[in-house]
N, CA, C and O of each residue as an XYZ file, in Angstrom:
268
protein
N    -175.778     97.113      2.722
C    -174.841     96.236      3.544
C    -174.883     96.089      4.892
O    -175.009     97.132      5.532
N    -174.817     95.172      5.431
C    -175.257     94.957      7.058
C    -173.984     95.602      7.774
O    -172.906     95.850      7.233
N    -174.304     95.801      8.977
C    -173.312     96.558      9.852
C    -171.793     95.849      9.915
O    -170.763     96.518      9.831
N    -171.813     94.341     10.080
C    -170.599     93.572     10.151
C    -169.840     93.791      8.917
O    -168.620     93.955      8.874
N    -170.643     93.783      7.912
C    -170.041     93.986      6.625
C    -169.234     95.252      6.292
O    -168.123     95.259      5.760
N    -169.962     96.342      6.687
C    -169.347     97.599      6.606
C    -168.340     97.718      7.569
O    -167.393     98.442      7.264
N    -168.328     97.077      8.854
C    -167.201     97.088      9.338
C    -165.754     96.558      9.152
O    -164.691     97.093      9.468
N    -165.983     95.423      8.585
C    -165.121     94.650      7.847
C    -164.540     95.211      6.824
O    -163.327     95.046      6.703
N    -165.182     95.914      5.961
C    -164.807     96.510      4.723
C    -163.864     97.728      5.110
O    -162.857     98.017      4.464
N    -164.258     98.340      6.122
C    -163.699     99.556      6.518
C    -162.326     98.948      7.168
O    -161.211     99.314      6.798
N    -162.528     98.088      8.061
C    -161.159     97.613      8.693
C    -160.065     96.931      7.719
O    -158.859     97.045      7.937
N    -160.557     96.264      6.705
C    -159.816     95.941      5.721
C    -159.133     97.226      4.878
O    -157.926     97.237      4.633
N    -159.793     98.014      4.574
C    -159.489     99.171      3.866
C    -158.445     99.950      4.812
O    -157.534    100.537      4.228
N    -158.487    100.006      6.099
C    -157.729    100.733      7.035
C    -156.285     99.910      6.910
O    -155.213    100.513      6.844
N    -156.365     98.821      6.892
C    -155.076     97.687      6.899
C    -154.405     97.864      5.520
O    -153.210     98.134      5.406
N    -155.127     97.721      4.631
C    -154.698     97.720      3.103
C    -153.974     98.844      2.788
O    -152.881     98.784      2.224
N    -154.611    100.048      3.174
C    -154.016    101.489      2.715
C    -152.876    101.950      3.851
O    -152.400    103.084      3.788
N    -152.527    101.151      4.734
C    -151.541    101.536      5.639
C    -152.232    102.492      6.442
O    -151.271    103.082      6.937
N    -153.042    102.930      6.810
C    -153.504    104.028      7.846
C    -153.481    103.627      9.065
O    -153.263    104.429      9.973
N    -153.696    102.359      9.289
C    -153.338    101.867     10.726
C    -152.672    100.386     10.499
O    -152.847     99.668      9.515
N    -151.940    100.133     11.540
C    -151.728     98.671     11.313
C    -152.434     97.654     12.436
O    -153.205     98.119     13.274
N    -152.153     96.412     12.395
C    -152.805     95.272     12.968
C    -152.978     95.732     14.448
O    -154.058     95.913     15.010
N    -151.873     95.875     14.926
C    -152.154     96.021     16.653
C    -152.709     97.444     17.068
O    -153.101     97.588     18.226
N    -152.756     98.432     16.237
C    -153.921     99.685     16.525
C    -154.919     99.344     15.961
O    -155.916     99.839     16.486
N    -155.158     98.616     14.985
C    -156.521     98.255     14.807
C    -157.326     97.252     15.980
O    -158.473     97.402     16.401
N    -156.450     96.317     16.311
C    -156.754     95.289     17.338
C    -157.328     96.203     18.826
O    -158.341     95.944     19.476
N    -156.255     97.391     19.103
C    -156.674     97.984     20.198
C    -157.934     98.798     20.237
O    -158.686     98.859     21.210
N    -158.099     99.420     19.090
C    -159.101    100.317     18.705
C    -160.526     99.504     18.831
O    -161.482     99.981     19.443
N    -160.558     98.248     18.193
C    -161.334     97.244     18.252
C    -161.986     96.941     19.882
O    -163.186     96.873     20.145
N    -160.940     96.797     20.781
C    -161.192     96.465     21.962
C    -161.690     97.588     22.803
O    -162.461     97.342     23.730
N    -161.317     98.759     22.554
C    -162.022    100.082     23.175
C    -163.348    100.159     22.760
O    -164.266    100.427     23.536
N    -163.539     99.864     21.189
C    -164.963     99.849     20.575
C    -165.758     99.091     21.466
O    -166.776     99.613     21.920
N    -165.401     97.771     21.829
C    -166.303     97.000     22.308
C    -166.672     97.532     23.847
O    -167.848     97.716     24.159
N    -165.821     97.714     24.576
C    -165.746     98.492     25.865
C    -166.978     99.786     25.929
O    -168.039     99.772     26.552
N    -166.458    100.772     25.130
C    -167.219    101.790     25.121
C    -168.518    102.063     24.270
O    -169.440    102.838     24.528
N    -168.354    101.231     23.199
C    -169.297    101.098     22.254
C    -169.544    102.338     21.393
O    -170.646    102.817     21.123
N    -168.413    102.756     21.028
C    -168.420    103.984     19.900
C    -167.917    103.592     18.830
O    -167.271    102.548     18.733
N    -168.197    104.534     17.717
C    -167.702    104.200     16.299
C    -166.248    103.988     16.421
O    -165.600    104.409     17.379
N    -165.716    103.287     15.373
C    -164.446    102.859     15.499
C    -163.422    103.934     14.944
O    -162.218    103.968     15.199
N    -164.268    104.970     13.982
C    -163.342    105.997     13.464
C    -163.111    106.926     14.665
O    -161.998    107.390     14.909
N    -164.238    107.190     15.434
C    -163.813    108.281     16.435
C    -162.894    107.532     17.543
O    -162.208    108.243     18.277
N    -162.855    106.106     17.694
C    -161.788    105.992     18.637
C    -160.521    105.854     17.996
O    -159.501    105.894     18.685
N    -160.457    105.685     16.651
C    -159.059    105.833     15.903
C    -158.692    107.325     16.197
O    -157.621    107.589     16.744
N    -159.472    108.185     15.878
C    -159.045    109.719     16.236
C    -158.749    109.933     17.772
O    -157.803    110.621     18.155
N    -159.556    109.346     18.554
C    -159.200    109.608     20.095
C    -157.817    109.183     20.442
O    -157.104    109.859     21.183
N    -157.427    108.020     19.886
C    -156.118    107.620     19.892
C    -154.908    107.940     19.094
O    -153.784    107.440     19.146
N    -155.424    108.956     18.288
C    -154.363    109.748     17.700
C    -153.814    108.821     16.365
O    -152.788    109.157     15.774
N    -154.503    107.779     16.011
C    -154.234    106.962     14.965
C    -154.435    107.285     13.535
O    -153.925    106.757     12.546
N    -155.345    108.334     13.631
C    -155.781    108.994     12.258
C    -155.899    110.563     12.702
O    -155.945    110.938     13.874
N    -155.940    111.397     11.577
C    -156.101    112.788     11.978
C    -157.443    113.336     11.431
O    -158.109    112.576     10.728
N    -157.898    114.570     11.684
C    -159.182    115.040     11.234
C    -159.414    114.733      9.748
O    -160.473    114.229      9.374
N    -158.374    115.053      8.866
C    -158.528    115.075      7.608
C    -158.839    113.520      6.922
O    -159.571    113.284      5.961
N    -158.074    112.586      7.705
C    -158.255    111.352      7.380
C    -159.644    110.791      8.051
O    -160.120    109.797      7.503
N    -160.333    111.322      9.170
C    -161.386    111.180      9.698
C    -162.489    111.696      8.677
O    -163.518    111.024      8.614
N    -162.393    112.672      7.979
C    -163.165    113.055      6.868
C    -163.298    112.510      5.894
O    -164.384    112.509      5.315
N    -162.082    111.800      5.362
C    -162.322    111.123      3.925
C    -162.911    109.408      4.536
O    -163.723    108.732      3.903
N    -162.343    109.021      5.730
C    -162.806    107.848      5.924
C    -164.526    107.687      6.501
O    -165.109    106.603      6.550
N    -165.060    108.842      6.852
C    -166.099    109.144      7.500
C    -167.225    108.819      6.020
O    -168.278    108.186      6.097
N    -166.637    109.457      4.712
C    -167.364    109.162      3.685
C    -167.268    107.813      2.902
O    -168.129    107.307      2.182
N    -165.884    107.295      3.241
C    -165.915    105.757      2.885
C    -166.899    104.936      3.804
O    -167.615    104.106      3.245
N    -166.977    105.072      4.951
C    -167.834    104.366      5.753
C    -169.367    104.527      5.608
O    -170.183    103.606      5.639
N    -169.638    105.899      5.439
C    -171.457    106.212      4.880
C    -171.396    105.598      3.610
O    -172.451    104.980      3.468
N    -170.658    105.465      2.596
C    -170.981    104.816      1.367
C    -170.967    103.318      1.483
O    -171.491    102.601      0.631
N    -170.401    102.888      2.480
C    -170.300    101.402      2.809
C    -171.687    101.083      3.205
O    -172.398    100.218      2.693
N    -172.019    101.957      4.268
C    -173.563    101.541      4.851
C    -174.758    101.690      3.758
O    -175.713    100.935      3.572
N    -174.443    102.786      3.153
C    -175.546    102.647      2.140
C    -175.742    101.673      1.001
O    -176.740    101.565      0.290
N    -174.726    101.050      0.955
C    -174.693     99.821     -0.126
C    -175.557     98.922      0.263
O    -175.716     97.894     -0.395
């Protein structure tokens, strides 16, 4: 799967699962563009997700990249 597809899949999952809301995701994506960091790490830094969620989401994101 290409980078944009993996990102879109992760973003869709985050919203559909209710992990973050649209405004939280929008803010995190703006920071991601500015800082060029991984979205999951930015969500953690902003306290939108916790460590346990990060671990589960990291697995999800890794699987999407491997596809």
